[in-house]
Coordinates of C-alpha atoms in Angstrom, one line a residue:
M22 CA 57.0 -32.5 -49.5
R23 CA 54.6 -34.0 -52.0
E24 CA 52.0 -34.7 -49.2
K25 CA 52.2 -31.0 -48.1
V26 CA 51.6 -29.9 -51.7
L27 CA 48.6 -32.2 -52.1
S28 CA 47.3 -31.1 -48.7
T29 CA 47.6 -27.4 -49.7
I30 CA 45.9 -28.1 -53.0
K31 CA 43.0 -29.8 -51.2
K32 CA 42.6 -26.9 -48.9
L33 CA 42.5 -24.5 -51.8
I34 CA 39.9 -26.5 -53.6
F35 CA 37.8 -26.7 -50.5
M36 CA 38.0 -23.0 -49.9
F37 CA 37.1 -22.4 -53.6
L38 CA 34.0 -24.5 -53.3
I39 CA 32.9 -22.7 -50.2
M40 CA 33.4 -19.3 -51.9
L41 CA 31.5 -20.6 -54.9
C42 CA 28.5 -21.6 -52.7
V43 CA 28.5 -18.2 -51.0
V44 CA 28.7 -16.3 -54.3
S45 CA 26.0 -18.6 -55.7
Q46 CA 23.7 -17.9 -52.7
S47 CA 24.3 -14.2 -52.8
T48 CA 23.7 -13.8 -56.5
S49 CA 20.5 -15.9 -56.3
T50 CA 18.7 -13.0 -54.7
Q51 CA 20.4 -10.3 -56.8
C52 CA 18.2 -8.5 -59.4
K53 CA 18.9 -7.3 -62.9
T54 CA 17.2 -4.0 -63.1
V55 CA 16.8 -1.2 -60.5
L56 CA 16.5 2.2 -62.1
N57 CA 17.9 5.2 -60.4
K58 CA 16.2 8.6 -60.5
K59 CA 18.1 9.8 -63.6
Q60 CA 17.5 6.7 -65.5
T61 CA 13.8 6.7 -64.6
E62 CA 13.5 10.4 -65.6
S63 CA 15.1 9.6 -69.0
Y64 CA 12.4 7.0 -69.7
L65 CA 9.6 9.3 -68.5
Q66 CA 10.8 12.2 -70.7
K67 CA 10.7 10.0 -73.8
I68 CA 7.3 8.6 -72.9
S69 CA 5.9 12.2 -72.2
K70 CA 7.2 13.3 -75.6
Y71 CA 5.6 10.3 -77.3
E72 CA 2.3 10.7 -75.6
M73 CA 1.9 14.4 -76.3
S74 CA 2.9 14.0 -79.9
T75 CA 0.5 11.0 -80.3
I76 CA -2.5 12.6 -78.4
Q77 CA -2.5 16.2 -79.5
N78 CA -6.0 16.8 -78.5
P79 CA -6.5 15.3 -75.0
Q80 CA -10.1 15.2 -73.9
Y81 CA -12.5 13.5 -71.5
G82 CA -12.1 9.8 -71.5
S83 CA -10.0 7.0 -69.9
I84 CA -7.6 6.8 -72.8
G85 CA -6.1 9.9 -74.2
G86 CA -7.8 11.8 -71.4
E87 CA -7.7 11.7 -67.6
W88 CA -5.1 9.0 -67.1
L89 CA -2.9 10.6 -69.7
M90 CA -3.1 13.9 -67.8
I91 CA -2.5 12.3 -64.4
G92 CA 0.7 10.7 -65.5
L93 CA 2.0 13.8 -67.2
A94 CA 0.9 16.1 -64.3
R95 CA 2.5 13.9 -61.6
F96 CA 5.7 13.8 -63.6
E97 CA 5.4 17.6 -63.5
K98 CA 6.7 18.2 -67.0
V99 CA 3.5 18.9 -68.9
P100 CA 3.3 22.3 -70.9
S101 CA 0.5 24.6 -69.8
S102 CA -0.6 24.9 -73.4
Y103 CA -1.3 21.1 -73.4
V104 CA -3.2 21.3 -70.1
E105 CA -5.3 24.1 -71.6
I106 CA -6.4 21.9 -74.5
Y107 CA -7.5 19.2 -72.1
L108 CA -9.3 21.6 -69.8
N109 CA -11.1 23.3 -72.6
N110 CA -12.3 20.0 -73.9
L111 CA -13.4 18.8 -70.5
K112 CA -15.2 22.1 -69.8
E113 CA -17.1 21.7 -73.0
Y114 CA -18.1 18.1 -72.2
V115 CA -19.1 18.9 -68.6
K116 CA -21.3 21.7 -69.8
K117 CA -22.8 19.6 -72.6
C118 CA -23.8 16.8 -70.1
D119 CA -24.9 19.4 -67.5
G120 CA -22.4 17.9 -65.0
V121 CA -23.8 14.4 -65.2
L122 CA -20.8 12.3 -66.4
S123 CA -22.8 9.0 -66.0
T124 CA -25.8 7.6 -64.2
R125 CA -24.3 4.1 -64.1
K126 CA -20.5 4.3 -64.0
Y127 CA -19.5 6.4 -61.0
T128 CA -15.8 5.7 -61.8
E129 CA -16.2 8.5 -64.3
Y130 CA -16.5 11.0 -61.5
S131 CA -13.5 9.5 -59.6
R132 CA -11.3 9.6 -62.7
V133 CA -12.1 13.2 -63.5
V134 CA -11.6 14.3 -59.9
L135 CA -8.2 12.7 -59.9
A136 CA -7.2 14.4 -63.1
L137 CA -8.4 17.8 -62.0
T138 CA -6.7 17.4 -58.6
S139 CA -3.4 16.4 -60.2
L140 CA -3.6 19.7 -62.1
G141 CA -4.3 21.7 -59.0
I142 CA -7.9 22.5 -60.0
D143 CA -10.8 22.3 -57.6
P144 CA -13.3 19.5 -58.7
E145 CA -15.8 20.9 -56.2
N146 CA -16.5 23.9 -58.4
F147 CA -15.6 23.0 -61.9
E148 CA -17.6 25.2 -64.3
G149 CA -20.1 25.5 -61.5
Y150 CA -20.5 21.8 -60.9
D151 CA -19.4 19.8 -57.8
L152 CA -18.0 16.6 -59.3
L153 CA -17.4 15.1 -55.8
K154 CA -21.1 15.2 -55.0
S155 CA -22.0 12.0 -56.8
L156 CA -19.3 10.1 -54.9
A157 CA -21.4 10.7 -51.8
E158 CA -24.0 8.2 -53.1
F159 CA -22.6 5.0 -51.6
D160 CA -25.1 2.7 -53.3
N161 CA -24.4 4.1 -56.7
V162 CA -20.6 4.1 -56.2
N163 CA -20.8 0.4 -55.2
K164 CA -23.3 -0.5 -57.9
L165 CA -21.0 -2.0 -60.5
G166 CA -18.3 -3.8 -58.7
I167 CA -15.3 -3.2 -56.5
N168 CA -13.8 -0.6 -58.9
G169 CA -16.4 1.9 -57.8
P170 CA -15.4 2.1 -54.1
T171 CA -11.7 1.6 -55.0
Y172 CA -11.6 4.7 -57.2
A173 CA -13.9 6.7 -55.0
L174 CA -11.6 6.2 -52.0
I175 CA -8.5 7.2 -54.0
A176 CA -10.2 10.2 -55.5
L177 CA -11.5 11.5 -52.1
D178 CA -8.1 11.0 -50.5
S179 CA -6.1 12.5 -53.4
G180 CA -7.0 16.0 -52.2
D181 CA -8.1 15.1 -48.7
Y182 CA -11.6 16.1 -49.6
A183 CA -14.5 16.2 -47.3
I184 CA -17.4 14.1 -48.5
P185 CA -20.2 16.4 -49.6
E186 CA -23.9 15.9 -49.0
P187 CA -25.5 13.8 -51.8
A188 CA -28.2 15.1 -54.1
K189 CA -31.6 15.6 -52.4
S190 CA -33.2 13.2 -54.8
Y191 CA -30.9 10.4 -53.6
D192 CA -32.3 8.3 -50.7
G193 CA -29.7 5.6 -50.2
K194 CA -26.7 5.2 -48.0
V195 CA -24.2 8.1 -47.7
T196 CA -20.6 7.4 -48.4
T197 CA -18.0 7.5 -45.7
R198 CA -14.3 6.6 -45.8
E199 CA -15.0 3.9 -43.1
K200 CA -17.6 2.3 -45.4
L201 CA -15.3 2.3 -48.4
V202 CA -12.4 0.8 -46.4
G203 CA -14.6 -1.7 -44.8
L204 CA -16.1 -2.8 -48.1
L205 CA -12.7 -3.3 -49.7
V206 CA -11.3 -5.3 -46.7
N207 CA -14.3 -7.5 -46.6
A208 CA -14.2 -8.1 -50.4
Q209 CA -10.8 -9.8 -50.2
N210 CA -10.7 -13.5 -51.2
D211 CA -9.3 -16.3 -49.2
D212 CA -6.2 -16.5 -51.4
G213 CA -5.3 -12.8 -50.6
G214 CA -6.5 -11.4 -53.9
W215 CA -9.5 -9.3 -54.9
S216 CA -11.8 -9.9 -57.8
Y217 CA -13.9 -7.5 -59.9
M218 CA -17.3 -8.7 -58.8
G219 CA -16.7 -11.9 -56.8
G220 CA -15.2 -15.1 -58.0
K221 CA -11.6 -15.7 -59.0
S222 CA -8.9 -13.2 -57.9
D223 CA -7.4 -10.9 -60.4
V224 CA -4.0 -9.3 -60.4
D225 CA -5.1 -5.9 -61.6
V226 CA -8.1 -5.6 -59.2
T227 CA -5.9 -6.8 -56.4
A228 CA -3.2 -4.2 -57.1
M229 CA -5.7 -1.4 -57.4
A230 CA -7.5 -2.3 -54.1
M231 CA -4.2 -2.4 -52.4
Q232 CA -3.4 1.1 -53.8
A233 CA -6.6 2.4 -52.3
L234 CA -6.0 0.8 -48.9
A235 CA -2.3 1.8 -48.6
N236 CA -3.2 5.0 -46.8
Y237 CA -5.0 3.1 -44.1
K238 CA -2.3 0.5 -43.4
K239 CA -2.1 1.5 -39.7
Q240 CA -5.4 -0.1 -39.1
S241 CA -4.9 -3.7 -38.0
K242 CA -7.5 -5.2 -40.4
V243 CA -6.1 -3.3 -43.3
E244 CA -2.6 -4.2 -42.4
K245 CA -3.5 -7.9 -42.4
A246 CA -5.4 -7.6 -45.7
L247 CA -2.4 -5.9 -47.3
E248 CA 0.0 -8.5 -46.1
K249 CA -2.2 -11.2 -47.6
G250 CA -2.4 -9.2 -50.8
I251 CA 1.4 -8.9 -51.0
E252 CA 1.7 -12.6 -50.6
Y253 CA -0.8 -13.2 -53.4
L254 CA 1.0 -10.8 -55.8
S255 CA 4.3 -12.3 -54.9
K256 CA 3.0 -15.8 -55.9
K257 CA 1.5 -14.5 -59.1
Q258 CA 4.7 -12.9 -60.4
N259 CA 6.1 -14.6 -63.5
K260 CA 9.7 -15.6 -64.1
T261 CA 10.1 -12.5 -66.3
G262 CA 9.2 -10.2 -63.4
A263 CA 5.9 -9.3 -65.2
Y264 CA 2.3 -10.2 -64.4
S265 CA -0.6 -11.8 -66.4
T266 CA -4.3 -11.3 -66.8
S267 CA -6.4 -14.1 -68.4
N268 CA -3.1 -16.0 -68.9
S269 CA -1.7 -13.2 -71.0
E270 CA 1.5 -11.5 -69.7
N271 CA 1.0 -7.8 -70.2
C272 CA 2.2 -4.3 -69.5
E273 CA -0.9 -3.0 -67.7
S274 CA -1.1 -5.7 -65.0
T275 CA 2.6 -5.3 -64.3
A276 CA 2.3 -1.5 -64.1
Q277 CA -0.5 -1.8 -61.6
V278 CA 1.7 -4.0 -59.4
L279 CA 4.6 -1.5 -59.6
T280 CA 2.1 1.3 -58.6
A281 CA 0.9 -0.7 -55.6
M282 CA 4.4 -1.5 -54.5
S283 CA 5.3 2.2 -54.7
M284 CA 2.2 3.1 -52.7
L285 CA 3.2 0.6 -50.0
N286 CA 6.9 1.6 -50.1
I287 CA 8.0 -1.9 -51.2
S288 CA 11.4 -1.9 -52.8
V289 CA 11.7 -3.4 -56.3
K290 CA 14.7 -5.3 -54.8
D291 CA 12.5 -7.0 -52.2
S292 CA 13.1 -10.7 -52.5
R293 CA 9.4 -11.4 -52.5
F294 CA 9.2 -9.6 -55.9
I295 CA 12.2 -11.1 -57.6
K296 CA 11.8 -14.1 -59.8
N297 CA 14.7 -15.6 -61.7
R298 CA 16.6 -12.4 -60.8
N299 CA 14.0 -10.3 -62.6
T300 CA 12.3 -7.4 -60.8
V301 CA 8.9 -5.9 -61.6
L302 CA 10.9 -3.3 -63.6
D303 CA 12.4 -6.0 -65.7
G304 CA 8.9 -7.3 -66.3
L305 CA 7.6 -3.8 -67.2
L306 CA 10.4 -2.7 -69.5
Q307 CA 10.2 -5.7 -71.7
F308 CA 7.0 -4.1 -73.1
Y309 CA 8.8 -0.7 -73.7
S310 CA 9.5 0.4 -77.2
N311 CA 10.8 3.8 -78.3
G312 CA 8.9 6.0 -75.8
A313 CA 5.8 3.8 -75.6
F314 CA 4.6 0.5 -74.2
K315 CA 3.1 -2.6 -75.9
H316 CA 0.2 -4.5 -74.4
T317 CA 2.0 -7.7 -74.9
K318 CA 5.5 -8.3 -76.2
D319 CA 4.3 -9.6 -79.6
T320 CA 2.0 -6.6 -80.4
F321 CA 2.4 -3.0 -81.5
V322 CA 2.6 -0.1 -79.1
N323 CA -0.7 0.7 -77.5
Q324 CA -2.0 3.9 -75.9
M325 CA -3.6 2.3 -72.9
A326 CA -0.5 0.3 -72.1
T327 CA 1.6 3.5 -72.6
E328 CA -0.5 5.5 -70.2
Q329 CA -0.5 2.8 -67.5
G330 CA 3.2 2.1 -68.0
M331 CA 3.9 5.7 -67.6
Y332 CA 2.1 6.4 -64.3
G333 CA 3.5 3.1 -62.9
L334 CA 7.0 4.6 -63.6
V335 CA 5.9 7.9 -62.3
A336 CA 4.8 6.3 -59.0
Y337 CA 8.2 4.7 -58.8
Y338 CA 10.0 7.9 -59.8
R339 CA 8.2 10.1 -57.2
N340 CA 9.6 7.8 -54.5
L341 CA 13.1 8.1 -55.9
A342 CA 12.7 11.9 -56.0
D343 CA 11.5 11.9 -52.4
D344 CA 8.2 13.5 -53.5
S345 CA 4.7 12.7 -52.3
N346 CA 3.2 9.6 -53.8
L347 CA 1.3 9.3 -57.0
Y348 CA -2.1 9.9 -55.5
D349 CA -1.1 12.2 -52.7
M350 CA -1.9 15.4 -54.6
G351 CA -1.8 17.9 -51.9
D352 CA 1.3 19.4 -53.5
A353 CA -0.6 20.1 -56.7
K354 CA -3.5 21.7 -54.8
K355 CA -1.1 24.1 -53.1
N356 CA 0.5 25.1 -56.5
N357 CA -2.5 25.9 -58.6
N358 CA -0.5 27.6 -61.3
Y359 CA 1.8 26.8 -64.2
G360 CA 5.5 27.0 -63.5
T361 CA 8.4 27.0 -65.9
D362 CA 10.5 24.0 -67.0
K363 CA 14.0 25.4 -66.4
K364 CA 15.6 23.0 -68.9
T365 CA 13.5 24.1 -71.8
N366 CA 12.4 27.5 -70.5
K367 CA 8.9 26.7 -71.5
K368 CA 5.8 27.1 -69.4
S369 CA 4.9 23.8 -67.8
Y370 CA 2.7 22.5 -65.1
E371 CA 5.5 21.9 -62.6
K372 CA 5.4 22.0 -58.9
K373 CA 7.2 24.8 -57.2
G374 CA 9.1 24.3 -54.0
S375 CA 10.1 20.7 -54.7
K376 CA 12.5 19.1 -52.4
T377 CA 16.1 19.5 -53.5
S378 CA 19.2 17.5 -53.0
E379 CA 20.1 19.7 -50.1
N380 CA 17.3 18.4 -48.0
K381 CA 16.6 15.0 -49.6
K382 CA 16.0 11.9 -47.5
K383 CA 16.6 8.4 -48.5
N384 CA 13.6 7.2 -50.6
S385 CA 11.1 4.5 -49.6
L386 CA 12.1 2.1 -52.3
G387 CA 15.3 1.3 -50.5
N388 CA 17.5 3.4 -52.8
T389 CA 18.9 6.8 -52.1
T390 CA 18.2 9.4 -54.8
D391 CA 21.8 9.1 -55.9
N392 CA 21.3 5.4 -56.3
S393 CA 24.0 4.3 -53.8
T394 CA 24.0 0.6 -53.0
G395 CA 23.9 -1.2 -49.7
S396 CA 23.5 -4.5 -48.0
K397 CA 20.6 -6.8 -47.4
S398 CA 18.4 -6.0 -44.4
N399 CA 17.3 -8.4 -41.7
N400 CA 13.7 -8.5 -42.8
N401 CA 13.8 -10.1 -46.2
S402 CA 14.3 -6.8 -48.1
V403 CA 17.3 -5.2 -49.7
S404 CA 18.0 -1.7 -48.6
S405 CA 20.5 1.0 -49.7
G406 CA 20.2 2.9 -46.5
N407 CA 17.5 4.1 -44.3
S408 CA 14.2 4.5 -46.0
K409 CA 12.1 7.6 -46.2
K410 CA 10.5 8.5 -42.9
S411 CA 6.8 8.8 -42.3
N412 CA 4.2 8.2 -39.6
A413 CA 2.6 4.9 -40.5
S414 CA 5.0 2.1 -39.6
V415 CA 4.2 -1.5 -39.8
N416 CA 6.2 -3.4 -37.2
S417 CA 6.1 -7.0 -38.4
N418 CA 9.5 -8.6 -39.1
K419 CA 8.6 -9.1 -42.8
N420 CA 6.6 -6.0 -43.0
I421 CA 4.4 -4.5 -45.6
S422 CA 6.9 -1.8 -46.7
G423 CA 9.7 -4.3 -47.1
T424 CA 12.2 -1.8 -45.8
N425 CA 14.3 -1.9 -42.6
S426 CA 12.5 -2.7 -39.4
D427 CA 13.1 0.9 -38.1
T428 CA 11.6 2.4 -41.2
K429 CA 8.5 4.4 -41.0
N430 CA 6.2 4.6 -43.9
K431 CA 4.9 7.5 -46.0
S432 CA 2.9 10.4 -44.8
K433 CA -0.8 10.3 -44.0
N434 CA -1.7 11.3 -47.5
S435 CA 0.2 8.4 -49.1
K436 CA -2.7 7.8 -51.4
S437 CA -2.7 4.9 -53.7
K438 CA -3.8 3.5 -57.0
K439 CA -4.2 3.9 -60.6
S440 CA -6.3 2.3 -63.1
N441 CA -7.5 2.4 -65.6
N442 CA -7.9 0.1 -66.8
N443 CA -7.7 -0.6 -67.4
K444 CA -10.3 -1.3 -65.3
D445 CA -10.9 2.3 -64.8
N446 CA -14.3 1.6 -66.3
N447 CA -16.5 -1.1 -64.9
N448 CA -16.2 -3.3 -68.0
K449 CA -13.9 -6.3 -67.8
I450 CA -15.2 -7.5 -71.1
S451 CA -12.5 -8.2 -73.6
N452 CA -14.1 -6.8 -76.8
I453 CA -13.2 -3.5 -75.3
E454 CA -9.5 -3.0 -75.4
D455 CA -6.2 -4.7 -74.9
S456 CA -5.8 -7.2 -72.1
G457 CA -8.2 -8.2 -69.5
N458 CA -8.1 -4.5 -68.6
T459 CA -11.0 -2.4 -69.6
A460 CA -11.4 0.6 -71.8
E461 CA -14.2 3.0 -71.6
S462 CA -16.7 4.4 -74.1
V463 CA -15.1 7.7 -74.7
N464 CA -13.9 10.5 -76.9
V465 CA -15.3 9.9 -80.4
S466 CA -18.6 8.3 -81.2
E467 CA -18.9 5.8 -84.0
N468 CA -20.8 8.2 -86.3
E469 CA -18.3 10.9 -85.7
A470 CA -15.4 8.6 -86.5
H471 CA -16.9 7.4 -89.7
K472 CA -18.0 10.9 -90.6
A473 CA -14.4 12.0 -90.3
I474 CA -13.2 9.1 -92.5
N475 CA -15.8 9.8 -95.2
Q476 CA -15.0 13.5 -95.1
K477 CA -11.3 12.7 -95.7
Q478 CA -12.3 10.5 -98.6
K479 CA -14.4 13.2 -100.1
E480 CA -11.7 15.7 -99.7
K481 CA -9.2 13.4 -101.4
S482 CA -11.7 12.7 -104.2
V483 CA -12.3 16.5 -104.8
K484 CA -8.6 17.1 -104.8
N485 CA -8.1 14.4 -107.5
C486 CA -10.8 15.9 -109.6
I487 CA -9.3 19.4 -109.4
I488 CA -5.9 18.0 -110.4
L489 CA -7.5 16.1 -113.3
I490 CA -9.3 19.2 -114.6
L491 CA -6.1 21.2 -114.4
I492 CA -4.2 18.5 -116.3
I493 CA -6.9 18.3 -119.0
A494 CA -7.0 22.1 -119.4
A495 CA -3.2 22.2 -119.7
L496 CA -3.2 19.4 -122.3
A497 CA -6.0 21.1 -124.3
T498 CA -4.1 24.4 -124.3
A499 CA -0.9 22.7 -125.4
T500 CA -2.8 20.9 -128.2
G501 CA -4.4 24.1 -129.4
I502 CA -1.2 25.9 -129.4
G503 CA 0.4 23.0 -131.4
I504 CA -2.3 23.2 -134.0
F505 CA -1.6 26.8 -134.8
V506 CA 2.1 27.0 -134.2
R507 CA 3.6 23.6 -135.1
K508 CA 3.6 21.5 -138.2
K509 CA 0.8 19.0 -138.7
K510 CA 3.1 16.0 -138.2
K511 CA 4.3 17.4 -134.9
T512 CA 0.8 18.4 -133.9
T513 CA -0.5 14.9 -134.5
K514 CA 2.3 13.5 -132.3
L515 CA 1.5 16.0 -129.6
T516 CA -2.2 15.2 -129.8
M517 CA -1.5 11.5 -129.5
V518 CA 0.6 12.1 -126.4
A519 CA -2.1 14.3 -124.9
L520 CA -4.7 11.6 -125.5
V521 CA -2.6 8.9 -123.9
L522 CA -2.0 11.1 -120.9
L523 CA -5.7 11.9 -120.7
V524 CA -6.7 8.3 -120.8
T525 CA -4.1 7.4 -118.2
V526 CA -5.3 10.1 -115.8
T527 CA -9.0 9.3 -116.4
M528 CA -8.3 5.6 -115.6
S529 CA -6.9 6.7 -112.2
G530 CA -9.7 9.3 -112.0
C531 CA -11.6 11.3 -109.4
G532 CA -13.2 8.3 -107.9
K533 CA -10.1 6.4 -107.1
S534 CA -10.5 6.8 -103.3
N535 CA -14.0 5.3 -103.7
A536 CA -12.9 2.3 -105.8
P537 CA -14.2 -1.1 -104.6
Q538 CA -12.1 -2.7 -102.0
K539 CA -10.2 -5.8 -102.9
E540 CA -11.7 -9.0 -101.5
A541 CA -9.4 -10.9 -99.2
G542 CA -11.4 -14.0 -98.4
N543 CA -14.4 -15.4 -96.5
C544 CA -15.2 -15.6 -92.8
T545 CA -18.1 -16.7 -90.7
I546 CA -19.9 -14.4 -88.3
L547 CA -22.6 -15.1 -85.6
V548 CA -24.2 -12.7 -83.0
E549 CA -26.2 -14.2 -80.2
C550 CA -27.4 -13.5 -76.7
S551 CA -28.8 -16.8 -75.4
T552 CA -27.1 -16.4 -71.9
I553 CA -29.8 -13.8 -71.1
Y554 CA -32.3 -16.6 -70.7
D555 CA -30.4 -18.0 -67.7
N556 CA -30.4 -14.5 -66.1
L557 CA -33.8 -13.1 -66.8
K558 CA -34.1 -11.9 -63.2
D559 CA -31.3 -9.3 -64.0
L560 CA -32.7 -8.2 -67.3
D561 CA -33.8 -4.6 -67.7
K562 CA -37.5 -4.1 -67.6
G563 CA -39.1 -3.9 -71.0
L564 CA -36.4 -6.0 -72.8
K565 CA -37.8 -9.5 -72.1
N566 CA -40.1 -9.5 -75.1
H567 CA -37.4 -8.1 -77.3
I568 CA -34.9 -11.0 -76.8
P569 CA -35.1 -13.5 -79.8
K570 CA -36.6 -16.8 -78.7
D571 CA -33.5 -18.7 -79.8
G572 CA -31.1 -16.0 -78.7
I573 CA -29.8 -15.5 -82.2
I574 CA -29.6 -11.9 -83.4
L575 CA -27.6 -12.6 -86.6
K576 CA -27.5 -16.2 -87.8
S577 CA -24.2 -17.8 -88.5
Q578 CA -23.3 -17.0 -92.1
K579 CA -20.3 -17.0 -94.3
V580 CA -19.5 -13.6 -95.6
K581 CA -16.8 -11.9 -97.8
F582 CA -14.3 -9.6 -96.2
Y583 CA -11.8 -7.1 -97.7
E584 CA -8.2 -6.2 -97.3
K585 CA -7.3 -4.8 -93.8
D586 CA -10.8 -5.5 -92.5
T587 CA -11.1 -5.8 -88.8
V588 CA -13.6 -7.8 -86.7
Y589 CA -15.4 -4.5 -86.1
D590 CA -15.6 -3.8 -89.9
V591 CA -17.2 -7.2 -90.5
L592 CA -19.7 -6.8 -87.7
K593 CA -20.8 -3.3 -88.7
R594 CA -21.1 -4.2 -92.4
Q595 CA -23.3 -7.3 -91.7
L596 CA -25.5 -5.6 -89.1
D597 CA -26.0 -2.6 -91.4
K598 CA -27.1 -5.1 -94.2
N599 CA -29.6 -6.6 -91.9
S600 CA -30.8 -3.3 -90.4
I601 CA -29.7 -4.2 -86.9
L602 CA -28.8 -1.4 -84.6
M603 CA -25.3 -1.2 -83.2
E604 CA -23.8 1.5 -80.9
A605 CA -20.1 1.8 -80.5
S606 CA -17.6 4.4 -79.3
F607 CA -14.0 5.0 -80.1
T608 CA -10.9 5.7 -78.2
G609 CA -8.4 6.6 -80.8
K610 CA -8.5 3.6 -83.2
S611 CA -10.0 1.3 -80.5
A612 CA -13.7 0.6 -80.8
Y613 CA -15.9 -0.5 -77.9
V614 CA -19.2 -2.1 -78.8
E615 CA -21.7 -0.8 -76.3
G616 CA -24.9 -2.3 -77.6
I617 CA -26.3 -4.5 -80.4
D618 CA -30.0 -4.7 -81.2
N619 CA -30.9 -2.5 -78.2
I620 CA -29.1 -4.9 -75.8
Y621 CA -26.4 -3.0 -74.0
E622 CA -23.6 -3.5 -71.5
F623 CA -25.2 -3.9 -68.0
S624 CA -28.7 -4.6 -69.6
C625 CA -28.6 -7.9 -67.8
G626 CA -26.7 -7.4 -64.6
K627 CA -23.4 -5.8 -63.4
K628 CA -21.3 -8.3 -65.3
S629 CA -23.0 -8.2 -68.6
G630 CA -21.8 -6.9 -72.0
W631 CA -20.7 -7.9 -75.5
M632 CA -17.6 -10.1 -76.2
Y633 CA -16.1 -11.5 -79.4
S634 CA -14.1 -14.6 -80.1
V635 CA -12.2 -15.6 -83.2
N636 CA -11.9 -19.3 -83.8
D637 CA -13.2 -19.9 -80.2
K638 CA -10.4 -17.8 -78.7
Y639 CA -10.9 -14.4 -77.1
P640 CA -8.3 -11.9 -78.4
Q641 CA -6.7 -9.5 -75.9
V642 CA -7.1 -6.5 -78.3
S643 CA -10.0 -4.3 -79.4
C644 CA -12.3 -5.6 -82.1
S645 CA -11.1 -2.7 -84.3
E646 CA -7.5 -3.8 -84.0
Y647 CA -7.9 -7.5 -84.9
T648 CA -7.4 -8.0 -88.6
V649 CA -9.6 -10.8 -90.1
K650 CA -8.0 -13.7 -91.9
D651 CA -9.5 -16.1 -94.4
G652 CA -11.5 -18.8 -92.8
D653 CA -11.9 -17.0 -89.4
V654 CA -15.0 -17.8 -87.4
I655 CA -16.2 -14.7 -85.5
K656 CA -18.7 -15.0 -82.7
W657 CA -20.2 -12.1 -80.9
R658 CA -21.8 -13.3 -77.6
Y659 CA -23.5 -11.5 -74.8
T660 CA -22.1 -12.4 -71.4
C661 CA -23.8 -12.1 -68.1
D662 CA -20.8 -13.1 -66.1
L663 CA -17.7 -11.3 -67.4
G664 CA -17.2 -14.0 -70.0
E665 CA -17.3 -17.0 -67.8
D666 CA -20.6 -18.1 -69.2
V667 CA -19.6 -18.0 -72.8
K668 CA -16.2 -19.7 -72.7

């Protein structure tokens, strides 16, 4: 009897261990966060509200402009009044520059084309200008790195546009889709990634290139390139589920990957994109905070991060909703009007004729729109049913889409990509904005920004003076009345009170807003451009004799700084004192230094521009957002190789 009991116990223990192993194995591939449609929509509604309340005057520019409008428009919940503000500002800008958005950065045209297309507006005849025309100039599109052809392809495909004839004055190669696709495929590095202008692969650039190529995945060369790219991104994913640029885990890089996955119909539950049970959504949402996103977890919310985080979620959401993908904007072109948001009864830019639950299909991320769950498929992906049908299947066992082997991918116009970055502009130089991503010179010029600040100070000063005059008048009147009405003793007391109040008010006086700032310490600043001498062949004509012989524009010097001073404040103050020209532009509170002493970005090649370091480290925030501390050593250096030559 005892032996039977022991035998039974042994069998039970053995079975328990087997079950434990099975459970352990199954949970090892499970993921923490997979948002359903309703949950994703809830996030996007909060983000939309935050963005429209923060940026109340959207206008031309990569931040607070086109990428903002693209995210809102593709979510299809943007009020028509908000759209009108943006369009009026854009019209004014386009007229002011006579349709020439840039002669160097052709991503400017691509970005505006995408924004207009997302709003159902024809970029081929916007205020009489054909904004697609410049994208026909292949040599210029490709002039400043891989972002040019990436964005051009996405923009052209967004509305399935025919490529127009280039300007008569242009005598270079003419753009074709074949050339753009071929250039992108050939630019892939051996490790499967892409880089901005050659060299080490970059997560953001890789994700964007893959977004652009997603629509061409039926082509064998493109399919192979995308498979290598997926492998690269899988390897680069951190344990948190997020991604890094320049060794800094950040929102923008993670959003770019989520967008690429959505373009390629890869489920967030695909085992290739789960690390330590964390999905890309886990990685992205760690930067989320009350309707906005942070660049990195230890920073404040940031507009660039918020815009990129939003359209990454929109790309994901549109798949859940069984809509066309983020950059397949044919639906917007067909519905060139403003609908009504049924929930709020307010006019909004909302697509009519959206697919409803009556005819919904299973979505391409491996989740049905009602978020039902299912089992693991046989090709290393997790599916909740059959994926969305389309006409561009990839038949490898572990295929690009990561869905079931009988799954067909998205429709012909499954366009891809996003920026912005970040990298929307062609600057990957970190004085610009947060992260290795780039901001563009947009919106508000330096002079306009300072003029606005000075105007506010003057208004405050005038207001204080008016208040002071009224108080003095009131006290004088009270004193006069006291002299004639009250007894002398009481009058004397009243007069003394009046004098005390008068002195007190005078001490706080009209000029309080212009009072000297409180010194906060000392820092050291240097501005130099010696790297140019190693790259003279790329230097703009006429600048050679202007470059200082030792490369020093502002000698290293210890200077005072004041409370709340930023790196930008210190730079501008010292350059002004030494009568050295600086040009900068602002995006909100973020400054971008374009040129110092007539040496500008791209003055010495495609990879050139100004960078700053503090204590020999290169911050991942704009120079106008880095607060100076006592003892800081600030160095502004001109790079000719995206920072590699100054580190």
